[in-house]
Short mmCIF file of N, CA and C in Angstrom, two decimals:
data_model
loop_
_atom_site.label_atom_id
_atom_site.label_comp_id
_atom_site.label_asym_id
_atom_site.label_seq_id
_atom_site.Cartn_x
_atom_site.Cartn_y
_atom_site.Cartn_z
N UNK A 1138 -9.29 -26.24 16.11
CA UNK A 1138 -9.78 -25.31 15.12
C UNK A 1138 -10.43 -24.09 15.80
N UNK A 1139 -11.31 -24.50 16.80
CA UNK A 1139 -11.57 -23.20 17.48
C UNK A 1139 -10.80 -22.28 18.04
N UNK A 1140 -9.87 -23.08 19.21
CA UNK A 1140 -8.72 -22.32 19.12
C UNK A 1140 -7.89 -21.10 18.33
N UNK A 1141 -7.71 -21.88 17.16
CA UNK A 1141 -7.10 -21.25 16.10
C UNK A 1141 -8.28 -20.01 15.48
N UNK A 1142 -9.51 -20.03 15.19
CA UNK A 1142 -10.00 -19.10 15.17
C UNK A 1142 -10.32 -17.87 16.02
N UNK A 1143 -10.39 -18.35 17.25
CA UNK A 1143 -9.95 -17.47 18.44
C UNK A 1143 -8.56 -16.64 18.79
N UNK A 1144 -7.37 -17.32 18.21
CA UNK A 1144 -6.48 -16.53 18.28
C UNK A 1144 -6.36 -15.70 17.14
N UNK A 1145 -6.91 -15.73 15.72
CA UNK A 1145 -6.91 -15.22 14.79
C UNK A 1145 -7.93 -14.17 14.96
N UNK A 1146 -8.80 -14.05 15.42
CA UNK A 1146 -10.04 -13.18 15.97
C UNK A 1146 -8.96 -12.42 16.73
N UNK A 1147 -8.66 -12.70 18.34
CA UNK A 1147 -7.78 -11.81 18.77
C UNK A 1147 -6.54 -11.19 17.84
N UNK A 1148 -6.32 -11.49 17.07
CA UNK A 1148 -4.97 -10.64 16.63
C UNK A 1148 -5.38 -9.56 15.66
N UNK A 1149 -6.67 -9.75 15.32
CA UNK A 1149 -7.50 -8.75 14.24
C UNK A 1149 -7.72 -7.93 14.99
N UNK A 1150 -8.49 -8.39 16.16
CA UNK A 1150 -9.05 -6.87 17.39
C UNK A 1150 -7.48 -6.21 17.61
N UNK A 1151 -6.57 -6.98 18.09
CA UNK A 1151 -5.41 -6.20 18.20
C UNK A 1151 -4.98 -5.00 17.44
N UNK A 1152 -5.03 -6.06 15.91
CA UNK A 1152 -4.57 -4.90 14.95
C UNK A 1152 -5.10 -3.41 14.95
N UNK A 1153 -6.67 -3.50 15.24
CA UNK A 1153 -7.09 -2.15 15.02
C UNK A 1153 -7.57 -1.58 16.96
N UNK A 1154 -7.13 -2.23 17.95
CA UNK A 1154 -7.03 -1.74 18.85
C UNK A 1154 -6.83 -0.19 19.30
N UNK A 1155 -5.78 0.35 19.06
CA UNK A 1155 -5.38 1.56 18.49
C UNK A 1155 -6.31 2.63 17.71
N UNK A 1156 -7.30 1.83 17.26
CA UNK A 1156 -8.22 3.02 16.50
C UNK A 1156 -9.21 3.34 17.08
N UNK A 1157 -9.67 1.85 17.76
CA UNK A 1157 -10.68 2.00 18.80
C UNK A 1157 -10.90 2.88 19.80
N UNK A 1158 -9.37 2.96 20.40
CA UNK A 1158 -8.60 4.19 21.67
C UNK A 1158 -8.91 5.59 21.02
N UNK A 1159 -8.70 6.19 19.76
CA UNK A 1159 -8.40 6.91 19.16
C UNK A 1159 -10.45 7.13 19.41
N UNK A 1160 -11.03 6.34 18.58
CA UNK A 1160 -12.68 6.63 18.85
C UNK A 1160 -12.92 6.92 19.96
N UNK A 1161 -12.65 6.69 20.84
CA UNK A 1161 -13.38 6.35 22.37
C UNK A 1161 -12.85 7.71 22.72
N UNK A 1162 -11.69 8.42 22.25
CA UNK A 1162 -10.60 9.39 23.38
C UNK A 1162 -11.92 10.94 21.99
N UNK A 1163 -11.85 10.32 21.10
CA UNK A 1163 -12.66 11.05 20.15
C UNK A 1163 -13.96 11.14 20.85
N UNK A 1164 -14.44 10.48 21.12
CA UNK A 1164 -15.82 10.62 21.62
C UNK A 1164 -15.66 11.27 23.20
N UNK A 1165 -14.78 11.07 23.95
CA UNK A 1165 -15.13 11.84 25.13
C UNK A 1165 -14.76 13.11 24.99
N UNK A 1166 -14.11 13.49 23.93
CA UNK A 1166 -13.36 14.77 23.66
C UNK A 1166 -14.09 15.53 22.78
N UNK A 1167 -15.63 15.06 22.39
CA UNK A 1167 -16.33 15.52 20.97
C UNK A 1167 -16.55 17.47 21.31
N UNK A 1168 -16.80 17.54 22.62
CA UNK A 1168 -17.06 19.03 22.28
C UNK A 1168 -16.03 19.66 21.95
N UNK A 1169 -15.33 19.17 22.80
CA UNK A 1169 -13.58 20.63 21.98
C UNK A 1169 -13.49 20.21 20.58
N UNK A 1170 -13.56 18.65 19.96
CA UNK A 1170 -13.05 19.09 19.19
C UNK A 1170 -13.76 19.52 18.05
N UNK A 1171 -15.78 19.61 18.20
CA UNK A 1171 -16.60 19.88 17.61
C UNK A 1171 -15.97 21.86 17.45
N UNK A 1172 -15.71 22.48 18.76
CA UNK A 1172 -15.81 23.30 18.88
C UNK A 1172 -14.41 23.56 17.79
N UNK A 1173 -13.54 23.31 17.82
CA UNK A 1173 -11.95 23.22 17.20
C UNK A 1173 -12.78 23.31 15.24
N UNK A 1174 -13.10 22.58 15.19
CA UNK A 1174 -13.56 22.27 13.77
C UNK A 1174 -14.26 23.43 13.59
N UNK A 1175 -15.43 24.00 14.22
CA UNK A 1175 -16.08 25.08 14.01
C UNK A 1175 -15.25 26.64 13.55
N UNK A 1176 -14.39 26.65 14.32
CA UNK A 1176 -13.04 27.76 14.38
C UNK A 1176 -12.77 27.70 13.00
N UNK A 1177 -12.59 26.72 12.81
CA UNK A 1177 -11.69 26.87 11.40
C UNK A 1177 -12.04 26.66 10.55
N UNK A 1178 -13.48 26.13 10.33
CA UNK A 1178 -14.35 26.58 9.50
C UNK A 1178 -14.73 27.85 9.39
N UNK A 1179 -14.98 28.57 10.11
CA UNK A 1179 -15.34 30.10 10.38
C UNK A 1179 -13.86 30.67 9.93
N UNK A 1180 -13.02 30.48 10.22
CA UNK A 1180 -11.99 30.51 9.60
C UNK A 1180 -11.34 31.02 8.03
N UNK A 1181 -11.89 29.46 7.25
CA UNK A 1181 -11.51 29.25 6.12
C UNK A 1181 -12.96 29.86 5.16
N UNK A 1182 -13.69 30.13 6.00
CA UNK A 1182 -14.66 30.49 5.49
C UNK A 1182 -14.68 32.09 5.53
N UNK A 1183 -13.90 32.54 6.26
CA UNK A 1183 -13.53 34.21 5.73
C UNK A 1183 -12.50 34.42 4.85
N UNK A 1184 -11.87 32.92 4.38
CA UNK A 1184 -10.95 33.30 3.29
C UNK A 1184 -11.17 33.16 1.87
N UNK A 1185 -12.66 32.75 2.00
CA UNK A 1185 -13.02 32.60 0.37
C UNK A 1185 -12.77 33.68 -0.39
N UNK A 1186 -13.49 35.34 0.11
CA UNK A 1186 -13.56 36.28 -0.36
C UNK A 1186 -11.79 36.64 -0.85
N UNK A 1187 -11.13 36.31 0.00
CA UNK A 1187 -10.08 37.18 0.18
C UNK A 1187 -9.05 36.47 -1.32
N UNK A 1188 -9.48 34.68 -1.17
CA UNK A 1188 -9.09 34.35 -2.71
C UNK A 1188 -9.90 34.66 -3.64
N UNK A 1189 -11.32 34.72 -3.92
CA UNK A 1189 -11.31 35.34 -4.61
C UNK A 1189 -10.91 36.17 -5.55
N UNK A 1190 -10.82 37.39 -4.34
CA UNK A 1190 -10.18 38.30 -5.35
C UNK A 1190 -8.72 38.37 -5.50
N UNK A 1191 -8.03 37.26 -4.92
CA UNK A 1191 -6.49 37.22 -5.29
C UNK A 1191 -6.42 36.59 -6.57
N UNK A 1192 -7.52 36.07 -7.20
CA UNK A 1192 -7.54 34.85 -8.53
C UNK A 1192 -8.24 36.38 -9.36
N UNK A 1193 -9.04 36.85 -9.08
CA UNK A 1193 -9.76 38.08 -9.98
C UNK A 1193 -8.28 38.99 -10.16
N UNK A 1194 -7.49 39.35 -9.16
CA UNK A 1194 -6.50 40.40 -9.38
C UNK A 1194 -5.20 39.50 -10.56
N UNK A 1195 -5.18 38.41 -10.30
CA UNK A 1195 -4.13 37.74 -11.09
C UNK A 1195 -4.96 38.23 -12.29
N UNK A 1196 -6.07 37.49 -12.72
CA UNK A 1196 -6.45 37.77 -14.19
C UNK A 1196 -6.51 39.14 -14.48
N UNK A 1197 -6.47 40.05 -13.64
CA UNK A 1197 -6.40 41.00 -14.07
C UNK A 1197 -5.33 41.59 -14.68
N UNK A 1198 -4.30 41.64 -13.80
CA UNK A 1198 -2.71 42.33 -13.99
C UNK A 1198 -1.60 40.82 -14.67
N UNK A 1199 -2.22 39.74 -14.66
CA UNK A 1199 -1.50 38.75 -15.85
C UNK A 1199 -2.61 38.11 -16.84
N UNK A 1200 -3.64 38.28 -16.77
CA UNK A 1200 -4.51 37.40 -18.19
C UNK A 1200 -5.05 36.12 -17.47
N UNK A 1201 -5.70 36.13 -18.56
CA UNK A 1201 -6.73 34.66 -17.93
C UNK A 1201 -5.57 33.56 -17.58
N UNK A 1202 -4.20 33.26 -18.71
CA UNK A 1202 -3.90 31.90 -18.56
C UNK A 1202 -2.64 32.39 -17.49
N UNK A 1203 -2.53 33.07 -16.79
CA UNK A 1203 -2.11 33.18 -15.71
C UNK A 1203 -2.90 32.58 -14.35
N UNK A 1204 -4.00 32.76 -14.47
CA UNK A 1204 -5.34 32.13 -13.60
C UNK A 1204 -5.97 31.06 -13.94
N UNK A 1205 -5.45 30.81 -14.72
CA UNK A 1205 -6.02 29.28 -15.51
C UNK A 1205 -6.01 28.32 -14.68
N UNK A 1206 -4.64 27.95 -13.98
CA UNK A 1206 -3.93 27.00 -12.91
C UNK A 1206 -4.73 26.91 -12.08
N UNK A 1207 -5.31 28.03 -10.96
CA UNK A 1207 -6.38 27.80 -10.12
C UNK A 1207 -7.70 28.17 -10.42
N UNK A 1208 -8.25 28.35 -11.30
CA UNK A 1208 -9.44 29.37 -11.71
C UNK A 1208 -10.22 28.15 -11.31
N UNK A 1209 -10.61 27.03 -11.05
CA UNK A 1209 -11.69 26.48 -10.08
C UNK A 1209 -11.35 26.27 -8.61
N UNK A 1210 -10.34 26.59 -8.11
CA UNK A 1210 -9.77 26.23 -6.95
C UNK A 1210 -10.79 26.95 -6.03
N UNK A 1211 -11.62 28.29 -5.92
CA UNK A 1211 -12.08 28.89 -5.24
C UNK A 1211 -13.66 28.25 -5.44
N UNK A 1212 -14.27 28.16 -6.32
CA UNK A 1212 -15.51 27.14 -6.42
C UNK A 1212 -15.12 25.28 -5.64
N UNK A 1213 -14.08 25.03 -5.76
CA UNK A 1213 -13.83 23.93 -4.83
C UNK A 1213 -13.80 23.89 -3.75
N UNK A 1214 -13.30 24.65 -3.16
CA UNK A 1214 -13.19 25.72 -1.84
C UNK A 1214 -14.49 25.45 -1.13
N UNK A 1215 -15.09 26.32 -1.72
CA UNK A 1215 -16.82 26.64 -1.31
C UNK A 1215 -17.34 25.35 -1.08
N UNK A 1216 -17.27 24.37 -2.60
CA UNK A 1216 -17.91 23.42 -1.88
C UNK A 1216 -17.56 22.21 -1.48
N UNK A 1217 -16.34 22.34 -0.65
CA UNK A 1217 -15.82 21.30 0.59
C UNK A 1217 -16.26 22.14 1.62
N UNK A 1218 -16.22 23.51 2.13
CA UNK A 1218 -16.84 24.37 2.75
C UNK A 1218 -18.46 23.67 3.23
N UNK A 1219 -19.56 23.72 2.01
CA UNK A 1219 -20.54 23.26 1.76
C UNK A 1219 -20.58 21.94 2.85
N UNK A 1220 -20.57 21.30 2.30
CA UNK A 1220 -19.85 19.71 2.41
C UNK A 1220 -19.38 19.61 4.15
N UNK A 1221 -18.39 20.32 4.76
CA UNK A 1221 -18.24 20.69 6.10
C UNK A 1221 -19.31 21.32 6.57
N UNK A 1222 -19.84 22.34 6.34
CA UNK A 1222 -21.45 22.89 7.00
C UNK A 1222 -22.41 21.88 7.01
N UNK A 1223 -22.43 21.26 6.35
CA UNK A 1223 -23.46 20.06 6.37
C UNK A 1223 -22.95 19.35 7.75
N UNK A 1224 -21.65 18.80 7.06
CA UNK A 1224 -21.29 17.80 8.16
C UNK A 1224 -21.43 18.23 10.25
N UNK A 1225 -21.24 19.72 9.98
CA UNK A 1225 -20.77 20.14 11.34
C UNK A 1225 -22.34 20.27 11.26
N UNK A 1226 -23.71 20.66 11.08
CA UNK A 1226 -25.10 20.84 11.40
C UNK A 1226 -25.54 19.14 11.75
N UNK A 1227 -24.27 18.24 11.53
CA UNK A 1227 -25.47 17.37 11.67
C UNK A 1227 -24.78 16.84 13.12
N UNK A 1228 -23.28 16.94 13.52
CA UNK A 1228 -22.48 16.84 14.32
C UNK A 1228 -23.24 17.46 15.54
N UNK A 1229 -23.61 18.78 15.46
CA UNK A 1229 -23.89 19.28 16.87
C UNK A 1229 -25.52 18.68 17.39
N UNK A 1230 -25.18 18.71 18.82
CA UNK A 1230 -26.20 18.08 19.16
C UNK A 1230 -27.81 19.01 19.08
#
């Protein structure tokens, strides 16, 4: 019986072996890819304005229910944005 729980133990670590590698290669790699994440936050974060007003110009030159489809998409935006600023202030050392 021990046996058998021992090989069943090993085949679980096995299974997620692979993720472990993936953490570990993550963790020695945290500044690039802290730095990588930052980019493109800075990034996506100069594109709020720019939808913005691509959702303001739709309602303008087609009507509200032309903008209807995304008219929260840019408040969602912001706050996964939000949500990432948090996350990356608590990330850096």
């Amino acid at each position: 019986q021990i046996l058998a729980r021992c090989a069943a133990a090993d085949a679980g670590l096995d299974a997620v072996s692979e993720d472990f590698d993936r953490l570990r290669a993550l963790e020695r790699n945290a500044p690039e890819a802290l730095a990588a994440v930052e980019t493109t936050y800075a990034t996506l974060t100069g594109r709020v304005s720019a939808a913005e007003a691509a959702v303001a110009g739709m309602r303008e030159r087609y009507g509200d229910g032309a903008a209807a489809p995304v008219a929260g998409d840019v408040e969602q935006a912001e706050d996964r944005l939000a949500f990432a600023a948090s996350a990356l202030e608590q990330a850096r050392p």
